[in-house]
Short mmCIF file of N, CA, C and O in Angstrom, two decimals:
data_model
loop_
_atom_site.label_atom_id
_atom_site.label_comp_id
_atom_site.label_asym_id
_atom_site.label_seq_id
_atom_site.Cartn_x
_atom_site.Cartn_y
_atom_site.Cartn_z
N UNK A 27 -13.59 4.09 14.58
CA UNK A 27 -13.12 5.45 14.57
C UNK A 27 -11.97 5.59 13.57
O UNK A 27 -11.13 4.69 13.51
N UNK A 28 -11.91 6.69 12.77
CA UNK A 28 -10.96 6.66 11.98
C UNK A 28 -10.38 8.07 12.44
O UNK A 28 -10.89 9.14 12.76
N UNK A 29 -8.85 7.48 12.32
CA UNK A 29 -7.58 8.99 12.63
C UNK A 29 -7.01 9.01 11.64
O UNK A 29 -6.54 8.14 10.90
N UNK A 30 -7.11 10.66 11.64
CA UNK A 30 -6.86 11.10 10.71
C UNK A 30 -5.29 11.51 10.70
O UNK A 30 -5.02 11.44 11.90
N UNK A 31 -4.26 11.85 10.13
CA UNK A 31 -2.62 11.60 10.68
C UNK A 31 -2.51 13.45 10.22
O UNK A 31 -3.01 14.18 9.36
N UNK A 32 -1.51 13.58 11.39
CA UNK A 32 -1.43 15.15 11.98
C UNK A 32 -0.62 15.46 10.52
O UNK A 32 0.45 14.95 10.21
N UNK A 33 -1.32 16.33 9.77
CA UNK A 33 -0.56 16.82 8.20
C UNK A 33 0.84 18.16 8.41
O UNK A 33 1.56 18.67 7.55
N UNK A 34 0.75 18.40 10.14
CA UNK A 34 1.74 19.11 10.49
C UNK A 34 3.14 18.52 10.69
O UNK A 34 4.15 19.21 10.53
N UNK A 35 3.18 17.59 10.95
CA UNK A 35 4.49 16.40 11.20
C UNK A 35 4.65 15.73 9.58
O UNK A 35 3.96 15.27 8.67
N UNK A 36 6.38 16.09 10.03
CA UNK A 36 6.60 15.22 8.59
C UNK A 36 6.79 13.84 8.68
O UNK A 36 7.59 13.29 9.42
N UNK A 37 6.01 13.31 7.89
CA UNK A 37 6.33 11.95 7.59
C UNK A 37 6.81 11.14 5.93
O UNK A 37 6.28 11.22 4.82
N UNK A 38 7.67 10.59 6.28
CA UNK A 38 8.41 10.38 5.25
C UNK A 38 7.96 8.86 4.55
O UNK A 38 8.28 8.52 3.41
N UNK A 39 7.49 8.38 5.11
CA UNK A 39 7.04 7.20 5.15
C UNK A 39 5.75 6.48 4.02
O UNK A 39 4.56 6.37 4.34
N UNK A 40 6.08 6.23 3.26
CA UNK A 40 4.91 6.35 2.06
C UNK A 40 3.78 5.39 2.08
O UNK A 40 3.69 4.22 2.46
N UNK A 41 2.92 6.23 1.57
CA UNK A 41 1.54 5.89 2.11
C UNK A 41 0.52 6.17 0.86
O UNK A 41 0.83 6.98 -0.02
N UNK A 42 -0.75 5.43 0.82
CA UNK A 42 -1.81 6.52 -0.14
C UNK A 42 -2.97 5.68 0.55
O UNK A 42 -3.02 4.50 0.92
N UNK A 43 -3.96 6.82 0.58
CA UNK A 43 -5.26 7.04 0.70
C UNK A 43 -6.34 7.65 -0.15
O UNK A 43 -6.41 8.84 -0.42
N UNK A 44 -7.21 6.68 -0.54
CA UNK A 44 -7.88 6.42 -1.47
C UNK A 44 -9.31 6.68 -1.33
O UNK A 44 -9.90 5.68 -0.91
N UNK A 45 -10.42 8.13 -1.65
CA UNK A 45 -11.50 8.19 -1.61
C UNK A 45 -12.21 8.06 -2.95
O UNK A 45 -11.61 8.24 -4.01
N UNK A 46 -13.15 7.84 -2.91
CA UNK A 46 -14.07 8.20 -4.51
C UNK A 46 -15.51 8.69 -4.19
O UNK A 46 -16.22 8.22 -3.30
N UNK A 47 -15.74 9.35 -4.75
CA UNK A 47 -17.16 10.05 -4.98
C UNK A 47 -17.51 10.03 -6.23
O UNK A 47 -16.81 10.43 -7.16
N UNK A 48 -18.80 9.47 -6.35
CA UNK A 48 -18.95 9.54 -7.96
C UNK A 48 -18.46 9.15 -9.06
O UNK A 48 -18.56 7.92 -9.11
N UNK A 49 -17.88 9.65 -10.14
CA UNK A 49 -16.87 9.51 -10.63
C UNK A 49 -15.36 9.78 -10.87
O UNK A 49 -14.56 9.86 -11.80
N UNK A 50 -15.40 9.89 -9.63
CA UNK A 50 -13.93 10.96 -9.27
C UNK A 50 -13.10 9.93 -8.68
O UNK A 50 -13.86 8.96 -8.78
N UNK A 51 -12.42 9.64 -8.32
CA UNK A 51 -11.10 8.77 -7.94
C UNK A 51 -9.91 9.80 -6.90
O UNK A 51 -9.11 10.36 -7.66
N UNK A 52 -9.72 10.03 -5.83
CA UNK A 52 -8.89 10.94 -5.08
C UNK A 52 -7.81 9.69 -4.67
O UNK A 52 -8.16 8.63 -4.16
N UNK A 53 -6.48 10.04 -5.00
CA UNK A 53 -5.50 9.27 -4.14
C UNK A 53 -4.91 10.33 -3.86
O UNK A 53 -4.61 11.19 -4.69
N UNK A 54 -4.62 10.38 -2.38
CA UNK A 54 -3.89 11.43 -1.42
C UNK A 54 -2.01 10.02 -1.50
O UNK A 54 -1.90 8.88 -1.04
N UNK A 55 -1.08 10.80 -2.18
CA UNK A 55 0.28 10.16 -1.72
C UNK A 55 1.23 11.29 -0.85
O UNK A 55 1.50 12.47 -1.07
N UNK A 56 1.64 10.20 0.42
CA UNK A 56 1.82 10.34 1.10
C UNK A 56 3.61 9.89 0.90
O UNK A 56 3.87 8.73 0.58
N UNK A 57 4.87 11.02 1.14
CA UNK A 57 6.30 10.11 1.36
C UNK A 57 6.82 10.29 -0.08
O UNK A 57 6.29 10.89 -1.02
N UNK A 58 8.09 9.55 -0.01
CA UNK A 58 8.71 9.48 -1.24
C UNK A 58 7.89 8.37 -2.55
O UNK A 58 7.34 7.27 -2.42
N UNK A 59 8.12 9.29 -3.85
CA UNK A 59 7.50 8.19 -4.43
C UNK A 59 8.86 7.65 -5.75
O UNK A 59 9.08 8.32 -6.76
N UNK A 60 9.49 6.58 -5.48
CA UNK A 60 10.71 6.51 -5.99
C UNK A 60 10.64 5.16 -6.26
O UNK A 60 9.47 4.79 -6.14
N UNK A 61 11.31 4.35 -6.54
CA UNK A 61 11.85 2.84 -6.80
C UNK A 61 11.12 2.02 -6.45
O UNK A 61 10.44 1.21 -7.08
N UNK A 62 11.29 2.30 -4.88
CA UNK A 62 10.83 1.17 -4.41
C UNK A 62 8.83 1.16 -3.87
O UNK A 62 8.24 0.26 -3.27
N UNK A 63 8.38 2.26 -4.29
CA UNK A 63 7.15 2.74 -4.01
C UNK A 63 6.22 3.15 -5.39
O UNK A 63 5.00 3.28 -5.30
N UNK A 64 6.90 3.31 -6.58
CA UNK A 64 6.09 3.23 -7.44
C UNK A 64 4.80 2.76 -8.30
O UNK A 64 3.76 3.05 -8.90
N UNK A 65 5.87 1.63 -7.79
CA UNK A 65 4.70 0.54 -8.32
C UNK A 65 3.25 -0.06 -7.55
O UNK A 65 2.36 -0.78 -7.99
N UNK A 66 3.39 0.37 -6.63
CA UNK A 66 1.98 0.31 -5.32
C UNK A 66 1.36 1.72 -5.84
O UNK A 66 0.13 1.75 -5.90
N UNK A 67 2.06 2.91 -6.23
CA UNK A 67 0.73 3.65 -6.99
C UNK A 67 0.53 3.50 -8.04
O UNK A 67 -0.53 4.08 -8.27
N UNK A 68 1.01 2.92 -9.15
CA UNK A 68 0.93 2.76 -10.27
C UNK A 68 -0.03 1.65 -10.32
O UNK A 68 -0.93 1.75 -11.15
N UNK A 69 0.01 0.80 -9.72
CA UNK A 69 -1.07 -0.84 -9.29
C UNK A 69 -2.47 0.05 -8.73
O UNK A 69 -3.57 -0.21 -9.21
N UNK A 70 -2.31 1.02 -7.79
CA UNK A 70 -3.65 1.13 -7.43
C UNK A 70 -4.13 2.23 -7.99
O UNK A 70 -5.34 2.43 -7.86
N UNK A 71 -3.42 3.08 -8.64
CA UNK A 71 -4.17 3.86 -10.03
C UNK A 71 -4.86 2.59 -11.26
O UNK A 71 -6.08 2.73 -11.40
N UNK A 72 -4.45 1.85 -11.81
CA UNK A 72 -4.67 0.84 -12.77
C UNK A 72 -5.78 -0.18 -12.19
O UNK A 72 -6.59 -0.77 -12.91
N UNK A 73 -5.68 -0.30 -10.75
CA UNK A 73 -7.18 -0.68 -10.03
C UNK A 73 -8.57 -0.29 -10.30
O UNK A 73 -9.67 -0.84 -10.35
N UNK A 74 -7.87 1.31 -10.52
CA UNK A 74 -9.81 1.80 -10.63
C UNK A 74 -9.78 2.30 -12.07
O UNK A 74 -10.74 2.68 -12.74
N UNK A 75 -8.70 2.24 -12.35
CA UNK A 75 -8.59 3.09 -14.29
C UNK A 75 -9.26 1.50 -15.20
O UNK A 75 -10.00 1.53 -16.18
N UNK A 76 -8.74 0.28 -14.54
CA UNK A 76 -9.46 -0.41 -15.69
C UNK A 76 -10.31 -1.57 -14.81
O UNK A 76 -10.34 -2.79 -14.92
N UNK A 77 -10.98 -0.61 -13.88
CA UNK A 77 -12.70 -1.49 -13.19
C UNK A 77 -13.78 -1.07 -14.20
O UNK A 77 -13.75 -0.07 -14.92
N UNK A 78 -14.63 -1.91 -14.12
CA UNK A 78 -15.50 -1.83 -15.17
C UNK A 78 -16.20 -0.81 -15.20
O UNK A 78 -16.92 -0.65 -16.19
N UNK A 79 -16.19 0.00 -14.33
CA UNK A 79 -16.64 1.69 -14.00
C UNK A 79 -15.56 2.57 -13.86
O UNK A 79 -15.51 3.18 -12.79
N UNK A 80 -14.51 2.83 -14.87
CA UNK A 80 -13.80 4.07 -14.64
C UNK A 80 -13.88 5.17 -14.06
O UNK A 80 -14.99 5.59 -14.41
N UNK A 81 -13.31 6.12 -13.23
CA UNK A 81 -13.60 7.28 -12.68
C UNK A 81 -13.28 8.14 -14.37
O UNK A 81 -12.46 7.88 -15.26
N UNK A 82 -14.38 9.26 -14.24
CA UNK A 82 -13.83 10.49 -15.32
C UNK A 82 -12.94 11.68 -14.85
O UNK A 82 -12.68 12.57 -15.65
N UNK A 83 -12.41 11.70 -13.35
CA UNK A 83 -11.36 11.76 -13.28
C UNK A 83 -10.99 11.65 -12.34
O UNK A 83 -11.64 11.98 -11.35
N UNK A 84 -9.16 10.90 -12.27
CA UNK A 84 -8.38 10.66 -11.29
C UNK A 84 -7.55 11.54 -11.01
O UNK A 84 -6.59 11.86 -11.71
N UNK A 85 -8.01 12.24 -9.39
CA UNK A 85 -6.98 13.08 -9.00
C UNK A 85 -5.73 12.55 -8.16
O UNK A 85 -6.06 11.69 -7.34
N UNK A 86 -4.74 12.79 -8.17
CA UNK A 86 -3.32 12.64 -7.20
C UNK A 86 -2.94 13.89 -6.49
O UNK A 86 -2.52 14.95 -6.96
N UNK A 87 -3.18 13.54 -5.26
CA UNK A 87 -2.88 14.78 -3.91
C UNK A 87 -1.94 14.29 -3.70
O UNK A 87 -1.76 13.26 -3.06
N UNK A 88 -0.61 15.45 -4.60
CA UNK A 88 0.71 15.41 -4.23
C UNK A 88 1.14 16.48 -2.68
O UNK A 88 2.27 16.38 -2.20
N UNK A 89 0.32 17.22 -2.18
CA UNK A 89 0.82 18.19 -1.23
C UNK A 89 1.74 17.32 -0.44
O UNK A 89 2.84 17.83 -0.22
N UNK A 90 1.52 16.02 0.09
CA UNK A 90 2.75 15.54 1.22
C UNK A 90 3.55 14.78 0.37
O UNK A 90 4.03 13.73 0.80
N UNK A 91 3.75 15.11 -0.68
CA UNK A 91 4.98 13.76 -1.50
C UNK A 91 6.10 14.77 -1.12
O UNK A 91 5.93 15.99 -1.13
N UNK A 92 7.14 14.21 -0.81
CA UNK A 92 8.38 14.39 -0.16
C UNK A 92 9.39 14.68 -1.02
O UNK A 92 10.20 15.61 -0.97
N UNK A 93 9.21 13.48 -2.11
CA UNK A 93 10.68 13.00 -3.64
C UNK A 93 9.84 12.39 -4.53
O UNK A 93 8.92 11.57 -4.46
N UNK A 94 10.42 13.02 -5.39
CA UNK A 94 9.88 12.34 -6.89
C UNK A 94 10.99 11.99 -7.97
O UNK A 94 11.43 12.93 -8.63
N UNK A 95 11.43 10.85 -8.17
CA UNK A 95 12.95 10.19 -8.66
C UNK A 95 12.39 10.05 -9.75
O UNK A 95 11.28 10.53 -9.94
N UNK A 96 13.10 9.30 -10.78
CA UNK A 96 12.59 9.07 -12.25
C UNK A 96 12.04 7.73 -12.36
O UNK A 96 12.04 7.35 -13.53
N UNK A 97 11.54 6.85 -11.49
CA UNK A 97 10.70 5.66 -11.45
C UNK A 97 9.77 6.39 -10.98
O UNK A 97 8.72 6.04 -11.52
N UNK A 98 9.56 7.38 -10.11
CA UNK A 98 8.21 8.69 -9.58
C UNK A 98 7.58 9.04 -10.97
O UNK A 98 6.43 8.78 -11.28
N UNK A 99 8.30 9.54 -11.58
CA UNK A 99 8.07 10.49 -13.13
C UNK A 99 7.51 9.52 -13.85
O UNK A 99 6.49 9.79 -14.47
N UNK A 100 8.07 8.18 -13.93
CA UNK A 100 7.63 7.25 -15.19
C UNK A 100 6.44 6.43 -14.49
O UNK A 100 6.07 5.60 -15.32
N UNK A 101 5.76 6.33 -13.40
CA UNK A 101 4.62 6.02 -12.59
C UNK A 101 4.06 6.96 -13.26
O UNK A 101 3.51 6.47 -14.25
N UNK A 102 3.92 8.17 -13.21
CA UNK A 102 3.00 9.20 -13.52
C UNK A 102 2.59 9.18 -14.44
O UNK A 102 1.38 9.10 -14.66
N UNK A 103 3.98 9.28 -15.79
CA UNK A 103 3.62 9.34 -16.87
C UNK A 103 2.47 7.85 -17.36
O UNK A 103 1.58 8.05 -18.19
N UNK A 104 2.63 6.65 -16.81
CA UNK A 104 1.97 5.39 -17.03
C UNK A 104 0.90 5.45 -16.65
O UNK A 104 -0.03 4.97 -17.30
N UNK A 105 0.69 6.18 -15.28
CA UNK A 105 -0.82 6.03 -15.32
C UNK A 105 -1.43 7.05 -16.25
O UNK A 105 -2.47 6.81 -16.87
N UNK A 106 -0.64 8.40 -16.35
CA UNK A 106 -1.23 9.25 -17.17
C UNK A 106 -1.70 8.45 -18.74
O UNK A 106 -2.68 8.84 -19.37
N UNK A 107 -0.91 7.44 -19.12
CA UNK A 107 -1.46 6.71 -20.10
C UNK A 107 -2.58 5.90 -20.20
O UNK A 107 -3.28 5.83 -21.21
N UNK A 108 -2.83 5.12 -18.86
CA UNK A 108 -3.95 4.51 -18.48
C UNK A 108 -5.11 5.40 -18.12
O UNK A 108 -6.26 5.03 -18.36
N UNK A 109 -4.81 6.72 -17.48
CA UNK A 109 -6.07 7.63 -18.02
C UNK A 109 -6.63 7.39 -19.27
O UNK A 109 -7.61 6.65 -19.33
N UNK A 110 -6.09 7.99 -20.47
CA UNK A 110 -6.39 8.23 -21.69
C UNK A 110 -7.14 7.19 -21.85
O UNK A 110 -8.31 7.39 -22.18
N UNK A 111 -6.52 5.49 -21.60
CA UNK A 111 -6.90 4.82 -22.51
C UNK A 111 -8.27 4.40 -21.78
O UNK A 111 -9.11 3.68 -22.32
N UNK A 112 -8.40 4.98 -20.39
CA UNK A 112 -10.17 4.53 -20.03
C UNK A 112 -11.16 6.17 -19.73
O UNK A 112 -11.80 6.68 -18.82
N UNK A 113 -10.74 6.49 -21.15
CA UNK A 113 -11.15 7.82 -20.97
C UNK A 113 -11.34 8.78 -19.70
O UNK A 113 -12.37 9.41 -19.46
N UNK A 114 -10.16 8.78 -18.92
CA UNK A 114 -10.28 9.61 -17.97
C UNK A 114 -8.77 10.56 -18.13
O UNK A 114 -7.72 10.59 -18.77
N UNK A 115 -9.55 11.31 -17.01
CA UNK A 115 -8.58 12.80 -17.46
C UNK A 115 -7.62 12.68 -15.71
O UNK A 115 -8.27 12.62 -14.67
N UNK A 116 -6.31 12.68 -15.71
CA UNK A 116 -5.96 12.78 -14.91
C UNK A 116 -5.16 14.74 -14.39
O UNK A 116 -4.55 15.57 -15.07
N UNK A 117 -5.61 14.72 -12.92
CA UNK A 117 -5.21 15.69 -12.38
C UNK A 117 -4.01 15.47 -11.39
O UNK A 117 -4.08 14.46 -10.68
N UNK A 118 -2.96 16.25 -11.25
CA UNK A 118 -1.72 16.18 -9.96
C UNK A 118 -2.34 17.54 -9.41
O UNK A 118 -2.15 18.66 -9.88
N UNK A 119 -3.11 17.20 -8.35
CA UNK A 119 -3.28 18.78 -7.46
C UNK A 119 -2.27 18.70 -6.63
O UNK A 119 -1.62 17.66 -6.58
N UNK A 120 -1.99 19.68 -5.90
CA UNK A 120 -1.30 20.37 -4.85
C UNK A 120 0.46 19.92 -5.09
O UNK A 120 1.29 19.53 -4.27
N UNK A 121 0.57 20.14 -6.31
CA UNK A 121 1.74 19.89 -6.55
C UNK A 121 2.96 21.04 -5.38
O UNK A 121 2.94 22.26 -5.23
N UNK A 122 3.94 19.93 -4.74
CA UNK A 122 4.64 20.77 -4.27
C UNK A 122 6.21 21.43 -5.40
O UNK A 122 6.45 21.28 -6.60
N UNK A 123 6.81 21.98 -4.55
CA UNK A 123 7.95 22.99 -5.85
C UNK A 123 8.71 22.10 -6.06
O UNK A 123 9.12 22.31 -7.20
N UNK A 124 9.16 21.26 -5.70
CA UNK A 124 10.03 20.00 -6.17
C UNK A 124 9.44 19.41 -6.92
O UNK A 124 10.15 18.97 -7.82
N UNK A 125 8.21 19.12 -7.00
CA UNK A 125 7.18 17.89 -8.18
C UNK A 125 7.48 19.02 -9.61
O UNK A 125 7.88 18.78 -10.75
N UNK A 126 7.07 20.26 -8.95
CA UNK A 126 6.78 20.89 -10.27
C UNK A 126 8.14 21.65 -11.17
O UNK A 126 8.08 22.18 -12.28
N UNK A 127 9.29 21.51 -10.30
CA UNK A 127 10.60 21.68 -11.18
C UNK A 127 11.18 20.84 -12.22
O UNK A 127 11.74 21.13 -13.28
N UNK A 128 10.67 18.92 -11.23
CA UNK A 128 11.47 18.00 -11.84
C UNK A 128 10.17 17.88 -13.16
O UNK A 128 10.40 17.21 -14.17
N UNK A 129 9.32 18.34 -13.04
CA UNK A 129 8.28 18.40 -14.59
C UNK A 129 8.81 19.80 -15.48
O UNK A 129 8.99 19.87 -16.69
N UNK A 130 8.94 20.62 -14.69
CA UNK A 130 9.59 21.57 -15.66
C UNK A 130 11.17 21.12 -16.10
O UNK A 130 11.54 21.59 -17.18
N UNK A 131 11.89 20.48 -15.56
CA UNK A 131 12.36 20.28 -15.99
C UNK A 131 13.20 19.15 -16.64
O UNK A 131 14.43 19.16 -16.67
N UNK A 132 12.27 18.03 -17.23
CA UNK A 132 12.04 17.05 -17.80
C UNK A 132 11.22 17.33 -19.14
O UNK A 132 11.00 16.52 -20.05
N UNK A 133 10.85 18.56 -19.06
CA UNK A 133 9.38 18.67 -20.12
C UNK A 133 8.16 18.38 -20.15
O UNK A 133 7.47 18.61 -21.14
N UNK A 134 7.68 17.80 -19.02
CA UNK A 134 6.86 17.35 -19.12
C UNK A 134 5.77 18.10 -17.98
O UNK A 134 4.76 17.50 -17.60
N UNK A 135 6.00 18.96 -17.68
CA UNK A 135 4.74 19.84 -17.18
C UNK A 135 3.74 19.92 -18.37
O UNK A 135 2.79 19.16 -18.56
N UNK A 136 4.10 20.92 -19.09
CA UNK A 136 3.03 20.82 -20.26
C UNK A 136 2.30 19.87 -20.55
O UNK A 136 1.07 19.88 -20.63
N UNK A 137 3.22 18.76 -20.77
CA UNK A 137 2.14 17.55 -20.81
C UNK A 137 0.64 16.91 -19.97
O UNK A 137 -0.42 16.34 -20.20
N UNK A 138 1.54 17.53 -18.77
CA UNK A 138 0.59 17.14 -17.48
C UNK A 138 -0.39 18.19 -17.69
O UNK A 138 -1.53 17.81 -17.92
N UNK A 139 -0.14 19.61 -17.64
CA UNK A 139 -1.19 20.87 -17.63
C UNK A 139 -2.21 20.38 -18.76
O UNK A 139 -3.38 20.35 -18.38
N UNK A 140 -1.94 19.94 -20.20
CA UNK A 140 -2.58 20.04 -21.57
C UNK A 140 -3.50 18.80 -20.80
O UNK A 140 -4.68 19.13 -20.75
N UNK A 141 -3.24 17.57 -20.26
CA UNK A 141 -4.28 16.61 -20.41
C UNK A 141 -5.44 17.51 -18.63
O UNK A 141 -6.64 17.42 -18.36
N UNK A 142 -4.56 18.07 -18.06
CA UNK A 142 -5.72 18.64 -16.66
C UNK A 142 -6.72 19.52 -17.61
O UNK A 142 -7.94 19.34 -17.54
N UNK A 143 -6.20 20.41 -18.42
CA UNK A 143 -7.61 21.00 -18.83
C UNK A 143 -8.21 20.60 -20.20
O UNK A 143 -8.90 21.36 -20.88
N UNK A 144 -7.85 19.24 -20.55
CA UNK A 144 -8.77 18.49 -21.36
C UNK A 144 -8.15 18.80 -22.95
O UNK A 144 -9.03 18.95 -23.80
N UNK A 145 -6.84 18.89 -23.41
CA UNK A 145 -6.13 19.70 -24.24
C UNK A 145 -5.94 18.04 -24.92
O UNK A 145 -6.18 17.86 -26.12
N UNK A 146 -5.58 17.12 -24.20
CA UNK A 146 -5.28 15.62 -24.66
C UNK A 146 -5.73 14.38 -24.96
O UNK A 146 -5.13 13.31 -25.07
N UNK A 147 -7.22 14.75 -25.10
CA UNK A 147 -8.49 14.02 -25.38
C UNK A 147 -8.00 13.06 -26.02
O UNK A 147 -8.91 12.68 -26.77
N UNK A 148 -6.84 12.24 -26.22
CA UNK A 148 -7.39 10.80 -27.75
C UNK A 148 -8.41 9.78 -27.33
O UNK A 148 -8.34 9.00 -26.38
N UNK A 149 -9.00 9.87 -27.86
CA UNK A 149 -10.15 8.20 -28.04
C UNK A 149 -9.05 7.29 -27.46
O UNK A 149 -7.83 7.19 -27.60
N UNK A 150 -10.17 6.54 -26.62
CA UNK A 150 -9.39 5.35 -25.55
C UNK A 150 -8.72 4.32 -26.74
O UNK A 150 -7.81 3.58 -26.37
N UNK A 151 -9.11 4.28 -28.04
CA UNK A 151 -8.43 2.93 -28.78
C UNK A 151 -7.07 3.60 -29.39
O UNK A 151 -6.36 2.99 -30.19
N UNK A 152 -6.69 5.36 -28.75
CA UNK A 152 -5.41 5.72 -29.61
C UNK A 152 -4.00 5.51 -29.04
O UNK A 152 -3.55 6.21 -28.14
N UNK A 153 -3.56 4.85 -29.42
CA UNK A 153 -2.11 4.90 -28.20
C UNK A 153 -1.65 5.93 -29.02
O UNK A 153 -1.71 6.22 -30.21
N UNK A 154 -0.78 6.74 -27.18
CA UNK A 154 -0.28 7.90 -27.88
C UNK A 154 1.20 7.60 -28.74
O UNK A 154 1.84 6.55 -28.73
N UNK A 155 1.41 8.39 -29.21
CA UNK A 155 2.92 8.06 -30.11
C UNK A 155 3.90 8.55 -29.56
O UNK A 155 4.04 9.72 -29.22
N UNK A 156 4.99 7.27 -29.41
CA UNK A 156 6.15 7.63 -28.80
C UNK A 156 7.03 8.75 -29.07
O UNK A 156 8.05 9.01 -28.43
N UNK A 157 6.43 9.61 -30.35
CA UNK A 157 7.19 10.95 -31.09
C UNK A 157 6.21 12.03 -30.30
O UNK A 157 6.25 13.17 -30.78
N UNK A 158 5.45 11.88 -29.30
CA UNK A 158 4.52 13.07 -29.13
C UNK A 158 5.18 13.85 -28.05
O UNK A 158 4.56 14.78 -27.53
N UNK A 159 6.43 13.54 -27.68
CA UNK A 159 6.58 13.88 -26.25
C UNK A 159 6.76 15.60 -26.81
O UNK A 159 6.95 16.00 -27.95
N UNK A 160 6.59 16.44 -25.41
CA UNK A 160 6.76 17.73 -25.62
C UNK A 160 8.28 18.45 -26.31
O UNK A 160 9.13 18.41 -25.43
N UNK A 161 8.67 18.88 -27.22
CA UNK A 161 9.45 19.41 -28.14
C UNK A 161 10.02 18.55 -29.28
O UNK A 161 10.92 18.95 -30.02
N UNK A 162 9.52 17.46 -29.37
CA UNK A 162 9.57 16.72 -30.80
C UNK A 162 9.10 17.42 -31.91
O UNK A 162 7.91 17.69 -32.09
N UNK A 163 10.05 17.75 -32.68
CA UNK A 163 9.10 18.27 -33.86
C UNK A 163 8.47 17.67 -35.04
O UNK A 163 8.68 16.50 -35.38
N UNK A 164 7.58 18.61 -35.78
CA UNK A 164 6.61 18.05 -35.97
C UNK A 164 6.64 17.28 -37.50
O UNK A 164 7.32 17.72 -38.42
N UNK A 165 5.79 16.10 -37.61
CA UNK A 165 5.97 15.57 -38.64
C UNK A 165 6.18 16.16 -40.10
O UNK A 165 5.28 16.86 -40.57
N UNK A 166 7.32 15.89 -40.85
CA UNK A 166 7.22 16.58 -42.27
C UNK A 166 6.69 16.21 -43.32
O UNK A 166 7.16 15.30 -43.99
N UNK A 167 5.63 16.85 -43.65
CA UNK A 167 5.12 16.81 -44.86
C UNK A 167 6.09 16.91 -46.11
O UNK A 167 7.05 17.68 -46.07
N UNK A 168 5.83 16.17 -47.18
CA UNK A 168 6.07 16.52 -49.25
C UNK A 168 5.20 17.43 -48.88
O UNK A 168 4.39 17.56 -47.96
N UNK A 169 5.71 18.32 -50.27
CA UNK A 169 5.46 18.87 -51.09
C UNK A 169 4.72 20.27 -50.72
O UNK A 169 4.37 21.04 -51.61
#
């Protein structure tokens, strides 16, 4: 029998749960995702991003994430890299208003929105460039 945990009670306590269908990849995180918890999603995103069957896309069900610190942000951004490079497109659904401030205000919402609706396509052999981040400007041409 599997129980399912009452989504009405807060729990702070971090957790992820992991379905797949197809080619889809669902991790539900559960709690703070900070320091000391990063790296258990960042390990089990990189589990199925480089199995010899990639999902074409990995979603993250943020609705119960609690905190998102800047080891939270730089998990994201890493797997968001390990998307790219096994051609998959990553999604953050159910972002709550705290996920989506500390992206607004870091810069990096955009980033996240441009690769959800397929805006960030590079070929898996491109690493992205450390000048791409959102408001870098843009390379200058001569002449």
């Amino acid at each position: 029998m599997t129980t399912v945990p009452d989504d009405t009670a807060p729990d702070e306590t971090f957790g992820l749960e992991v379905a797949t269908g197809g080619r889809d990849v669902h991790v539900r995180v559960r709690g703070d995702l900070d320091y000391e918890t990063a790296e258990e999603l960042l390990e089990t995103a990189r589990a199925h991003l480089q199995s010899d069957r990639p999902p074409r896309r990995l979603h993250l069900d943020c609705a119960r994430l609690t905190l998102c610190d800047s080891m939270g942000l730089a998990a994201l951004l890493l797997i968001h890299r390990h998307a790219l490079a096994a051609g998959a497109r990553l999604h953050l659904d159910n972002r709550p208003d705290m996920l989506e401030h500390l992206l607004e205000l870091t810069g990096t919402l955009d980033h996240f929105a441009q690769a959800e609706k397929g805006g960030d396509d590079r070929p898996a052999h491109e690493d992205p460039s450390p000048h791409s981040a959102a408001g870098s400007p843009p390379p200058s041409h001569p002449g």
